Coordinates of C-alpha atoms in Angstrom, one line a residue:
M1 CA -11.2 -30.0 33.1
A2 CA -12.3 -26.5 32.1
A3 CA -14.2 -24.7 34.8
P4 CA -17.8 -24.0 33.9
I5 CA -18.5 -20.6 32.6
L6 CA -21.6 -20.2 35.0
P7 CA -20.3 -19.5 38.6
L8 CA -22.3 -20.9 41.5
I9 CA -25.3 -18.6 42.2
S10 CA -25.7 -17.7 45.9
F11 CA -29.1 -16.5 45.6
S12 CA -32.5 -17.5 43.9
L13 CA -33.5 -16.2 40.6
A14 CA -36.7 -16.0 38.8
K15 CA -38.6 -16.9 42.1
P16 CA -41.0 -14.7 44.0
H17 CA -39.3 -12.8 46.8
T18 CA -41.1 -11.0 49.7
E19 CA -40.0 -8.2 51.9
T20 CA -42.0 -6.5 54.9
T21 CA -41.8 -2.7 55.0
P22 CA -41.8 -0.6 58.2
N23 CA -45.4 0.0 57.9
H24 CA -46.1 -3.7 57.7
Q25 CA -47.0 -3.8 54.1
T26 CA -46.0 -6.8 52.2
T27 CA -44.2 -6.5 48.6
T28 CA -43.8 -9.6 46.5
F29 CA -41.5 -9.2 43.2
T30 CA -39.2 -11.2 41.1
L31 CA -35.4 -10.9 40.0
S32 CA -34.8 -11.5 36.2
P33 CA -32.1 -13.5 35.3
L34 CA -32.0 -12.1 31.7
P35 CA -29.6 -9.2 32.4
Y36 CA -27.1 -11.6 34.0
I37 CA -27.4 -14.1 31.2
L38 CA -26.8 -11.5 28.6
S39 CA -23.4 -10.3 30.5
L40 CA -22.4 -13.9 30.4
I41 CA -22.4 -14.3 26.6
P42 CA -19.5 -12.1 25.8
K43 CA -17.4 -14.3 28.1
C44 CA -17.9 -17.5 25.9
T45 CA -15.0 -18.7 24.3
N46 CA -16.5 -21.7 22.2
L47 CA -20.0 -23.2 21.2
T48 CA -19.9 -25.3 24.3
D49 CA -19.8 -22.3 26.7
L50 CA -22.9 -20.9 24.6
K51 CA -24.9 -23.9 25.0
Q52 CA -24.4 -24.2 28.7
I53 CA -25.8 -20.5 29.0
Q54 CA -28.6 -21.4 26.6
A55 CA -29.6 -24.3 28.8
Y56 CA -29.6 -22.2 31.9
S57 CA -31.7 -19.7 29.8
I58 CA -34.1 -22.5 29.2
K59 CA -34.3 -23.6 32.9
S60 CA -35.2 -20.1 33.6
H61 CA -37.9 -20.1 31.1
L62 CA -36.3 -17.4 28.7
Q63 CA -35.9 -20.0 25.7
N64 CA -38.4 -17.7 23.6
N65 CA -36.8 -14.4 24.5
T66 CA -36.1 -12.7 20.9
N67 CA -33.2 -10.4 22.4
L68 CA -31.6 -13.4 23.9
I69 CA -32.1 -15.7 21.0
T70 CA -30.5 -12.8 18.9
K71 CA -27.6 -12.5 21.0
F72 CA -27.0 -16.2 20.7
I73 CA -27.2 -16.1 17.0
N74 CA -24.7 -13.2 16.9
F75 CA -22.2 -15.2 18.7
C76 CA -22.5 -18.2 16.6
T77 CA -22.2 -16.2 13.3
S78 CA -19.2 -14.0 14.8
N79 CA -17.2 -17.2 15.7
S80 CA -18.7 -19.4 12.7
T81 CA -17.8 -22.9 12.1
E82 CA -20.0 -25.4 10.3
S83 CA -21.4 -26.5 13.7
S84 CA -21.9 -23.2 15.1
M85 CA -23.9 -22.1 11.9
D86 CA -25.9 -25.3 12.4
H87 CA -26.9 -24.1 15.7
A88 CA -27.4 -20.6 14.6
Y89 CA -29.9 -21.9 12.0
H90 CA -31.7 -24.1 15.0
L91 CA -32.1 -20.7 16.9
F92 CA -33.1 -18.9 14.0
D93 CA -35.8 -21.3 13.2
Q94 CA -37.3 -20.9 16.6
I95 CA -38.3 -17.2 16.0
T96 CA -41.7 -16.8 14.4
Q97 CA -41.0 -13.2 12.9
P98 CA -37.3 -12.8 12.2
N99 CA -36.5 -9.5 10.9
I100 CA -34.1 -8.9 8.0
V101 CA -31.2 -7.6 10.3
L102 CA -31.3 -11.0 11.8
F103 CA -31.3 -12.8 8.6
N104 CA -28.3 -10.5 7.4
T105 CA -26.4 -11.8 10.6
M106 CA -27.0 -15.5 9.4
A107 CA -25.9 -14.5 5.8
R108 CA -22.5 -12.9 7.0
G109 CA -22.0 -16.1 9.0
Y110 CA -22.7 -18.5 6.2
A111 CA -20.1 -16.3 4.1
R112 CA -17.5 -16.8 6.8
V113 CA -17.7 -20.6 6.3
N114 CA -18.0 -20.5 2.7
D115 CA -21.6 -21.9 2.3
P116 CA -23.5 -19.6 0.2
L117 CA -26.0 -22.4 -1.0
R118 CA -27.4 -22.4 2.6
A119 CA -27.7 -18.7 2.6
M120 CA -29.5 -18.8 -0.7
I121 CA -31.8 -21.3 0.6
L122 CA -32.5 -19.3 3.6
F123 CA -32.8 -16.0 1.8
S124 CA -35.5 -17.7 -0.3
E125 CA -37.3 -18.8 2.9
V126 CA -37.4 -15.3 4.3
V127 CA -38.3 -13.4 1.0
S128 CA -41.2 -15.8 0.9
S129 CA -42.4 -15.2 4.1
G130 CA -42.7 -11.3 3.2
L131 CA -39.4 -9.8 4.6
V132 CA -38.0 -7.2 2.2
P133 CA -34.3 -7.4 1.7
D134 CA -32.1 -4.4 2.3
D135 CA -28.6 -3.4 0.8
Y136 CA -26.7 -5.2 3.9
T137 CA -28.7 -8.3 2.6
F138 CA -27.1 -8.1 -0.8
S139 CA -23.7 -7.3 0.4
S140 CA -23.8 -10.4 2.7
L141 CA -24.9 -12.8 0.3
L142 CA -22.6 -11.5 -2.7
K143 CA -19.6 -11.9 -0.1
A144 CA -20.8 -15.4 0.1
C145 CA -20.9 -16.0 -3.5
S146 CA -17.4 -14.3 -4.0
K147 CA -15.8 -16.9 -1.7
V148 CA -16.7 -20.0 -3.6
K149 CA -17.1 -18.6 -6.9
A150 CA -20.8 -19.0 -7.2
L151 CA -21.2 -16.9 -10.3
E152 CA -24.8 -18.1 -11.3
E153 CA -26.1 -17.2 -7.7
G154 CA -24.3 -13.9 -7.9
K155 CA -26.1 -13.1 -11.2
Q156 CA -29.4 -13.9 -9.6
L157 CA -28.7 -11.7 -6.8
H158 CA -27.7 -9.0 -9.0
C159 CA -31.0 -9.1 -10.9
F160 CA -32.9 -9.2 -7.6
A161 CA -31.0 -6.1 -6.6
L162 CA -32.0 -4.4 -9.9
K163 CA -35.6 -5.1 -9.4
L164 CA -35.5 -3.7 -5.9
G165 CA -33.6 -0.8 -7.1
V166 CA -30.5 -1.2 -4.7
S167 CA -28.0 -2.4 -7.4
D168 CA -26.3 1.0 -7.4
N169 CA -26.2 1.1 -3.5
V170 CA -23.0 2.3 -2.1
Y171 CA -22.7 -1.0 -0.1
V172 CA -23.8 -3.4 -3.0
V173 CA -21.7 -1.8 -5.8
P174 CA -18.4 -2.9 -4.3
T175 CA -19.6 -6.3 -3.5
L176 CA -20.8 -7.0 -6.9
I177 CA -17.6 -5.8 -8.5
N178 CA -15.8 -8.3 -6.1
M179 CA -18.1 -10.9 -6.8
Y180 CA -17.9 -10.8 -10.6
T181 CA -13.9 -10.3 -10.3
A182 CA -13.6 -13.4 -8.0
C183 CA -15.9 -15.5 -10.4
G184 CA -13.4 -14.4 -13.3
D185 CA -15.9 -12.1 -15.2
I186 CA -13.8 -9.1 -15.3
D187 CA -16.1 -7.5 -18.0
A188 CA -18.9 -7.6 -15.9
S189 CA -17.3 -6.0 -12.9
R190 CA -16.3 -3.1 -15.2
R191 CA -19.8 -2.5 -16.5
V192 CA -21.1 -2.5 -12.9
F193 CA -18.5 0.3 -12.3
D194 CA -19.2 2.1 -15.5
K195 CA -23.0 2.4 -14.8
I196 CA -22.3 4.4 -11.5
D197 CA -23.3 8.0 -11.9
E198 CA -20.9 9.2 -9.0
P199 CA -18.7 6.3 -7.9
C200 CA -17.3 6.5 -4.3
V201 CA -13.8 5.6 -3.3
V202 CA -14.9 2.4 -2.2
A203 CA -16.3 1.4 -5.5
Y204 CA -12.7 2.6 -7.2
N205 CA -10.9 0.7 -4.8
A206 CA -13.1 -2.3 -6.0
I207 CA -12.6 -2.2 -9.6
L208 CA -8.8 -0.9 -9.2
T209 CA -8.2 -4.1 -7.3
S210 CA -10.2 -6.1 -9.9
L211 CA -7.9 -4.7 -12.7
A212 CA -4.6 -5.3 -11.0
R213 CA -5.3 -8.7 -10.0
N214 CA -6.2 -9.7 -13.3
S215 CA -3.1 -8.5 -15.1
Q216 CA -4.4 -5.1 -16.3
P217 CA -2.0 -2.7 -14.5
N218 CA -2.2 0.0 -17.2
E219 CA -6.1 0.1 -16.8
A220 CA -5.8 0.5 -13.1
L221 CA -3.3 3.3 -13.2
A222 CA -5.6 5.2 -15.7
L223 CA -8.5 4.7 -13.4
F224 CA -6.4 6.0 -10.6
R225 CA -5.7 9.2 -12.6
E226 CA -9.5 9.4 -13.0
L227 CA -10.2 9.0 -9.3
Q228 CA -7.7 12.0 -8.5
E229 CA -9.4 14.2 -11.0
S230 CA -12.8 13.3 -9.5
G231 CA -11.7 15.0 -6.2
L232 CA -12.0 11.8 -4.2
K233 CA -9.4 11.1 -1.6
P234 CA -7.5 7.9 -1.8
T235 CA -7.3 5.5 1.0
D236 CA -4.6 3.1 2.0
V237 CA -6.2 0.4 -0.1
T238 CA -5.8 2.7 -3.0
M239 CA -2.3 3.0 -2.6
L240 CA -1.8 -0.9 -2.2
V241 CA -3.5 -1.5 -5.7
V242 CA -1.5 1.2 -7.4
L243 CA 1.8 0.2 -6.0
L244 CA 0.8 -3.7 -7.2
S245 CA 0.1 -2.3 -10.7
C246 CA 3.5 -0.3 -10.7
A247 CA 5.2 -3.7 -9.7
L248 CA 3.2 -5.7 -12.4
L249 CA 4.6 -3.1 -14.9
G250 CA 8.0 -2.9 -13.7
S251 CA 7.6 0.7 -13.8
L252 CA 10.2 2.1 -11.6
D253 CA 9.8 5.7 -12.3
L254 CA 6.1 5.7 -11.7
G255 CA 7.0 3.8 -8.6
R256 CA 9.4 6.3 -7.3
W257 CA 6.6 9.0 -8.0
M258 CA 4.0 6.9 -6.0
H259 CA 6.5 6.8 -3.2
D260 CA 6.6 10.3 -3.1
Y261 CA 3.0 10.4 -3.3
V262 CA 2.6 8.1 -0.3
K263 CA 4.9 10.2 1.9
K264 CA 3.4 13.5 0.9
Y265 CA -0.1 12.3 2.0
G266 CA 1.0 10.4 5.1
F267 CA 0.1 6.8 3.8
D268 CA 3.7 5.7 5.0
R269 CA 2.2 5.3 8.6
Y270 CA 0.5 2.1 7.4
V271 CA 2.6 -1.1 7.6
K272 CA 1.1 -2.7 4.6
V273 CA 1.6 0.4 2.2
N274 CA 5.3 0.4 3.3
T275 CA 5.4 -3.4 2.7
A276 CA 3.8 -2.8 -0.8
L277 CA 6.7 -0.3 -1.5
V278 CA 9.3 -3.0 -0.6
D279 CA 7.5 -5.4 -3.0
M280 CA 7.1 -2.7 -5.7
Y281 CA 10.8 -1.9 -5.6
A282 CA 11.9 -5.4 -5.5
K283 CA 9.8 -6.3 -8.7
C284 CA 10.8 -3.2 -10.5
G285 CA 14.4 -4.3 -10.1
S286 CA 15.8 -1.7 -7.6
L287 CA 16.7 -4.0 -4.7
D288 CA 18.6 -1.2 -2.9
D289 CA 15.5 0.9 -2.8
A290 CA 13.4 -2.1 -1.3
V291 CA 16.2 -2.4 1.6
D292 CA 16.0 1.4 2.1
V293 CA 12.3 1.2 2.9
F294 CA 12.5 -1.7 4.8
R295 CA 14.9 -0.3 7.1
D296 CA 13.2 3.0 7.5
M297 CA 9.9 1.3 8.5
P298 CA 9.1 2.5 12.2
K299 CA 7.2 -1.0 12.5
R300 CA 7.7 -4.2 10.9
D301 CA 5.4 -7.0 10.8
T302 CA 5.6 -10.7 9.6
Q303 CA 4.2 -9.6 6.0
A304 CA 7.2 -6.9 5.9
W305 CA 9.9 -9.4 6.7
S306 CA 8.3 -11.9 4.5
A307 CA 8.5 -9.3 1.5
M308 CA 12.0 -8.6 1.9
I309 CA 13.2 -12.1 2.2
M310 CA 11.1 -12.7 -1.0
A311 CA 13.0 -9.6 -2.5
Y312 CA 16.4 -11.1 -1.8
A313 CA 15.3 -14.5 -3.2
T314 CA 14.2 -13.2 -6.3
H315 CA 17.2 -11.0 -7.0
G316 CA 19.2 -14.2 -6.4
D317 CA 20.7 -13.4 -3.0
G318 CA 19.7 -16.6 -1.1
F319 CA 22.4 -16.3 1.7
Q320 CA 21.0 -12.7 2.5
A321 CA 17.4 -14.1 2.6
M322 CA 18.5 -16.7 5.1
S323 CA 20.4 -14.0 7.2
M324 CA 16.9 -12.2 7.0
L325 CA 15.2 -15.1 8.8
K326 CA 17.7 -15.2 11.6
E327 CA 17.3 -11.4 12.0
M328 CA 13.5 -11.9 12.0
N329 CA 13.7 -14.7 14.8
K330 CA 16.1 -12.3 16.9
E331 CA 13.4 -9.7 16.7
K332 CA 10.7 -12.2 17.9
V333 CA 8.8 -11.7 14.9
Q334 CA 6.9 -15.0 14.0
P335 CA 7.6 -16.3 10.3
D336 CA 4.7 -17.7 8.4
E337 CA 3.9 -19.7 5.3
I338 CA 4.8 -16.7 3.0
T339 CA 8.2 -16.4 4.8
F340 CA 9.1 -20.0 4.1
L341 CA 7.9 -19.7 0.5
G342 CA 10.5 -17.1 0.1
I343 CA 13.3 -19.0 1.9
L344 CA 12.5 -22.2 -0.1
Y345 CA 12.6 -20.1 -3.4
A346 CA 16.2 -18.7 -2.2
C347 CA 17.5 -22.2 -1.7
S348 CA 16.1 -23.5 -4.9
H349 CA 17.7 -20.7 -7.0
N350 CA 20.8 -21.1 -5.2
G351 CA 21.2 -24.7 -5.5
L352 CA 21.1 -25.1 -1.7
V353 CA 19.4 -28.3 -1.6
E354 CA 20.1 -29.8 2.0
E355 CA 19.4 -26.2 3.6
G356 CA 16.1 -26.3 1.6
F357 CA 15.1 -29.5 3.1
E358 CA 16.1 -28.4 6.5
Y359 CA 13.8 -25.4 6.2
F360 CA 11.1 -27.5 4.9
R361 CA 11.3 -29.7 8.0
S362 CA 11.6 -26.7 10.3
M363 CA 8.3 -25.4 9.0
T364 CA 6.5 -28.2 10.7
D365 CA 8.5 -29.3 13.5
E366 CA 9.5 -25.8 15.0
Y367 CA 6.7 -23.4 13.6
G368 CA 3.8 -25.8 13.4
I369 CA 3.2 -24.5 9.7
V370 CA 1.5 -27.0 7.4
P371 CA 3.0 -26.9 3.9
S372 CA 0.6 -25.9 1.2
I373 CA 1.1 -26.8 -2.5
K374 CA 3.4 -23.8 -3.2
H375 CA 5.8 -25.2 -0.5
Y376 CA 5.8 -28.7 -2.2
G377 CA 6.4 -26.9 -5.5
C378 CA 9.5 -25.1 -4.1
M379 CA 10.9 -28.7 -3.2
V380 CA 10.1 -30.1 -6.6
D381 CA 12.0 -27.2 -8.2
L382 CA 14.9 -27.4 -5.6
L383 CA 15.4 -30.8 -6.6
G384 CA 14.7 -30.4 -10.4
R385 CA 17.3 -27.4 -10.8
A386 CA 19.9 -29.6 -8.9
G387 CA 19.6 -32.4 -11.7
R388 CA 18.1 -34.6 -9.1
L389 CA 15.1 -35.5 -11.4
D390 CA 14.4 -39.1 -10.1
E391 CA 14.3 -37.8 -6.4
A392 CA 11.9 -35.0 -7.6
Y393 CA 9.6 -37.5 -9.6
K394 CA 9.6 -39.6 -6.4
F395 CA 8.9 -36.8 -4.0
L396 CA 6.0 -35.4 -6.4
D397 CA 4.6 -39.0 -7.0
E398 CA 4.4 -39.5 -3.1
L399 CA 2.8 -36.1 -1.8
P400 CA 0.3 -36.2 0.9
I401 CA -1.8 -33.7 -1.0
K402 CA -3.7 -33.6 -4.3
Q403 CA -1.4 -33.2 -7.2
T404 CA -1.9 -30.7 -9.6
P405 CA -0.6 -29.7 -13.3
I406 CA 1.6 -26.9 -12.1
L407 CA 3.7 -29.3 -9.9
W408 CA 4.2 -31.6 -12.9
R409 CA 5.0 -28.6 -14.9
T410 CA 7.8 -27.6 -12.6
L411 CA 9.3 -30.9 -12.9
L412 CA 9.0 -30.8 -16.8
S413 CA 10.7 -27.7 -16.9
A414 CA 13.7 -29.4 -15.1
C415 CA 13.7 -32.2 -17.7
S416 CA 14.0 -29.6 -20.4
S417 CA 16.9 -27.9 -18.5
H418 CA 18.9 -31.1 -18.0
D419 CA 18.3 -32.7 -21.3
N420 CA 16.2 -35.8 -19.9
V421 CA 13.8 -36.7 -23.0
E422 CA 12.5 -39.9 -21.5
M423 CA 11.5 -38.6 -18.2
G424 CA 9.9 -35.4 -19.6
K425 CA 7.7 -37.9 -21.8
Q426 CA 6.7 -39.6 -18.2
V427 CA 6.1 -36.4 -16.6
I428 CA 3.8 -34.9 -19.7
E429 CA 1.7 -38.3 -19.3
R430 CA 1.1 -37.3 -15.8
I431 CA 0.3 -33.6 -16.8
F432 CA -2.1 -34.7 -19.4
E433 CA -4.1 -36.9 -16.9
L434 CA -4.8 -33.5 -15.2
D435 CA -5.0 -30.8 -18.1
D436 CA -3.9 -31.4 -21.8
S437 CA -5.0 -27.6 -22.9
H438 CA -1.6 -25.8 -21.9
G439 CA 0.2 -25.0 -25.0
G440 CA 3.5 -24.6 -23.0
D441 CA 3.4 -28.2 -22.0
Y442 CA 3.6 -29.4 -25.6
V443 CA 6.1 -26.8 -26.6
I444 CA 8.6 -27.7 -23.9
L445 CA 8.5 -31.4 -24.7
S446 CA 8.5 -30.8 -28.5
N447 CA 11.7 -28.6 -28.2
L448 CA 13.4 -31.2 -25.9
C449 CA 12.5 -34.0 -28.6
A450 CA 13.8 -31.7 -31.3
K451 CA 17.0 -31.1 -29.9
Y452 CA 17.8 -34.8 -30.1
G453 CA 16.3 -35.3 -33.5
K454 CA 13.2 -37.1 -32.5
W455 CA 11.0 -35.5 -35.1
D456 CA 8.3 -38.3 -35.1
D457 CA 7.6 -37.2 -31.6
V458 CA 7.8 -33.4 -32.4
N459 CA 5.2 -33.9 -35.3
H460 CA 2.9 -36.1 -32.9
L461 CA 3.1 -33.4 -30.2
R462 CA 2.3 -30.5 -32.6
K463 CA -0.7 -32.6 -33.9
M464 CA -2.1 -33.1 -30.5
M465 CA -1.5 -29.4 -29.7
L466 CA -3.4 -28.5 -32.8
K467 CA -6.3 -30.9 -31.9
K468 CA -6.6 -29.7 -28.3
G469 CA -6.6 -26.1 -29.5
A470 CA -3.6 -25.3 -27.1
V471 CA -1.9 -22.0 -27.8
K472 CA 1.6 -21.0 -27.1
I473 CA 1.9 -17.7 -25.1
P474 CA 4.1 -15.3 -27.2
G475 CA 7.0 -14.0 -25.5
C476 CA 6.7 -10.3 -24.6
S477 CA 9.2 -7.9 -23.0
S478 CA 8.6 -4.5 -21.9
I479 CA 11.0 -1.5 -20.9
E480 CA 10.1 1.9 -19.4
V481 CA 11.8 4.8 -20.9
N482 CA 10.8 8.5 -20.2
N483 CA 7.6 7.4 -18.2
I484 CA 6.4 5.3 -21.1
V485 CA 6.2 1.5 -21.0
H486 CA 7.2 0.1 -24.4
E487 CA 6.3 -3.6 -25.4
F488 CA 8.1 -5.8 -27.6
F489 CA 6.9 -9.3 -28.9
A490 CA 9.1 -12.1 -30.1
G491 CA 9.6 -12.2 -33.8
D492 CA 8.9 -8.5 -34.2
G493 CA 11.0 -7.3 -37.2
V494 CA 11.3 -11.0 -38.9
H495 CA 8.8 -10.4 -41.7
S496 CA 8.6 -6.5 -41.6
I497 CA 10.3 -3.9 -43.4
S498 CA 13.5 -2.9 -41.6
T499 CA 13.2 0.1 -39.0
T500 CA 15.7 2.1 -36.8
L501 CA 15.5 -0.3 -34.0
H502 CA 15.9 -3.4 -36.2
R503 CA 18.8 -1.9 -37.8
A504 CA 20.3 -1.0 -34.5
L505 CA 19.8 -4.5 -33.3
D506 CA 21.6 -5.9 -36.3
E507 CA 24.4 -3.6 -35.9
L508 CA 24.5 -4.6 -32.0
M509 CA 24.8 -8.3 -33.1
K510 CA 27.8 -7.5 -35.3
E511 CA 29.6 -5.9 -32.2
L512 CA 28.7 -8.6 -30.0
K513 CA 30.1 -11.2 -32.5
L514 CA 33.5 -9.3 -32.4
A515 CA 33.6 -9.5 -28.7
G516 CA 33.1 -13.3 -28.7
Y517 CA 29.4 -13.9 -28.7
V518 CA 28.1 -17.0 -30.8
P519 CA 24.4 -17.3 -31.3
D520 CA 23.1 -20.7 -30.0
T521 CA 20.9 -21.8 -33.1
S522 CA 20.5 -25.2 -31.3
L523 CA 17.8 -23.4 -29.4
V524 CA 15.6 -23.0 -32.7
F525 CA 13.9 -26.3 -33.3
H526 CA 13.2 -26.5 -36.9
A527 CA 14.5 -29.5 -39.1
D528 CA 14.4 -27.9 -42.5
M529 CA 15.8 -24.6 -41.5
E530 CA 19.4 -23.2 -42.2
D531 CA 21.3 -21.9 -39.5
E532 CA 21.4 -18.4 -40.9
E533 CA 17.5 -18.5 -40.7
K534 CA 17.6 -19.7 -37.2
E535 CA 20.0 -17.0 -36.3
I536 CA 17.6 -14.4 -37.4
I537 CA 14.8 -15.9 -35.3
L538 CA 17.0 -15.6 -32.3
R539 CA 17.9 -12.1 -33.1
Y540 CA 14.5 -10.9 -32.8
H541 CA 13.6 -12.5 -29.8
S542 CA 11.7 -9.9 -27.4
E543 CA 14.4 -9.5 -24.8
K544 CA 16.9 -8.3 -27.4
L545 CA 14.4 -6.0 -28.9
A546 CA 13.7 -4.2 -25.4
I547 CA 17.3 -4.1 -24.4
T548 CA 18.3 -2.6 -27.8
F549 CA 15.6 0.0 -27.4
G550 CA 17.0 0.7 -24.1
L551 CA 20.5 1.2 -25.4
V552 CA 19.3 3.7 -28.2
N553 CA 17.0 5.6 -26.0
T554 CA 18.8 6.1 -22.8
P555 CA 21.9 8.1 -21.9
P556 CA 25.2 6.1 -21.5
G557 CA 25.9 4.4 -18.1
T558 CA 22.1 4.2 -17.4
T559 CA 20.7 1.0 -16.1
I560 CA 18.5 -0.9 -18.4
R561 CA 15.5 -2.6 -16.8
V562 CA 13.4 -5.0 -18.9
V563 CA 10.4 -7.1 -17.8
K564 CA 9.7 -10.4 -19.7
N565 CA 6.5 -12.5 -19.3
L566 CA 8.1 -16.0 -19.8
R567 CA 11.4 -17.5 -19.1
V568 CA 14.7 -15.8 -20.3
C569 CA 15.8 -17.6 -23.3
G570 CA 19.5 -18.9 -23.0
D571 CA 20.8 -17.2 -25.9
C572 CA 19.3 -13.8 -24.9
H573 CA 20.7 -14.4 -21.4
N574 CA 24.1 -15.1 -23.0
A575 CA 23.7 -12.0 -25.2
A576 CA 22.9 -9.7 -22.4
K577 CA 26.0 -10.5 -20.4
F578 CA 28.1 -9.5 -23.6
I579 CA 26.1 -6.3 -23.9
S580 CA 26.9 -5.6 -20.2
L581 CA 30.4 -5.9 -21.0
V582 CA 30.6 -4.2 -24.4
F583 CA 28.5 -1.2 -23.5
G584 CA 29.3 -0.9 -19.9
R585 CA 25.7 -0.9 -19.0
Q586 CA 24.0 -2.8 -16.2
I587 CA 21.0 -4.9 -17.3
I588 CA 18.3 -5.9 -14.9
L589 CA 15.9 -8.4 -16.5
R590 CA 13.0 -9.7 -14.6
D591 CA 11.6 -12.9 -16.2
V592 CA 8.7 -15.0 -14.8
Q593 CA 11.0 -16.8 -12.3
R594 CA 13.5 -14.4 -11.0
F595 CA 15.8 -11.3 -11.4
H596 CA 19.0 -11.4 -13.6
H597 CA 21.6 -8.6 -13.0
F598 CA 24.1 -8.3 -15.9
K599 CA 27.2 -6.4 -15.1
D600 CA 30.7 -6.7 -16.8
G601 CA 30.0 -9.8 -18.6
K602 CA 28.5 -11.7 -15.8
C603 CA 25.0 -12.3 -14.5
S604 CA 24.1 -12.5 -10.7
C605 CA 22.2 -16.0 -11.2
G606 CA 25.8 -17.7 -12.0
D607 CA 23.9 -19.4 -14.8
Y608 CA 21.9 -21.4 -12.5
W609 CA 18.4 -20.3 -13.1

């Protein structure tokens, strides 16, 4: 049983105390318990402790002391849970004339427990009572709206802030931007920023984060240059966002320039910035640079180790990823859920099924980490890649958490890889129960059915796709040459006048065929199309266009780095192996799932991806 927070008191408090002075005059006075009670509040560890002190304050007739009630409310909101916020509201309601500072404290507490509705109701009450909100009021309420994506409530707050003339306040602007970003209205967040006459670095950081996290890295980098020209000094948060943008673009040259910038201005003293550098180099295809940054870090926390493990995993070196976990344990650094995502990902992409299940069990048994939906997704992927589709279906069907379309799509992809049409049909039914608007689902099963001549199924799926308005995302590959990122889309050149790049690609295909390359026209699913037409479609896939551009525009021997927005095509994967052999080039291709390192006619994935 825990000891009570209030010790035994050896003298009487709040009672008259009489003393006789040497001249025989009698003085009576009272010792107030208030300072003593206030000193106990910081020692509380939970709500039960606080209520014990509150009970003592009532016994001491201090239950209406505003200073004391304010301290109680501060404790409840700083250590906020649903029950502590209920208690905070009960205390707040006792104050006859609460000030706006106290309301702001309540709003921050509601933001921490993701309950903006109660904050808004309380806000209405205090405004009705005549209190005038300040800039801190809006920042607290907007944070609450951001957490639960309460866009309509956020808009109402924005209107009220405009009415009071505080919408361009240095504290309000970043929270407005963050609120619109969290609610998915990126255009609104940009409009808020663009209306600021002289934005501060905090506002820049907010909009930079908004752009980078919503796949607009080019816009984020352009805005970073604007920040530099304005004379404002970037912060470590700025560096994190800019490095993320470099990673999204796969822009290694720009990433290296940013690394020099980080070192020049001392940002490499931040663990998070160094971790972002590891992540950036890994996503830009330079695993060696990522390792160098990691090994040079003076301090490495869990996030840094996790970033390095994920780097090895995505580059196909699963055994090194597992070795890193052992090294991490030796260093007494506690792994977290992200660490195990990297490990499970590594096992999945290296066919290590038994090892993957062993790590999955150890998450809970040894480290007390509750698996999230992403961990379960890794396990489905692990079984699916290994061809154990029935086990993957059973595993997914019996999940202890709510299933999502993404989990079933993972299995659908495995059905496609292992040519299992019937299970693919079962899986897509489960997907459509949850979401029937994703174009990629129709395309995967349609292509699988077409491969086996099930044209009735193909036509049915295509009609469904049109009816639902589902759209297939076009394949796009990018390559950085001379600090400029060039993008190519699938089909570029099929219906256009021949250009230098297209002619170069045509000649490239001829040389590859002489070396033994045979286009896999079975990957083009059109019943009424000749093989020659299918070959032309394959030829102008975005990966081949980007690689050819790299061959033409970089010196011999230069490594070619390509980023693709979808899974690499099987024919392009085969062609890249031949290109690396015939032209003596290393090709590093990053697709939506992992990195492929092509060298001397082989790929690091071992054709298991």
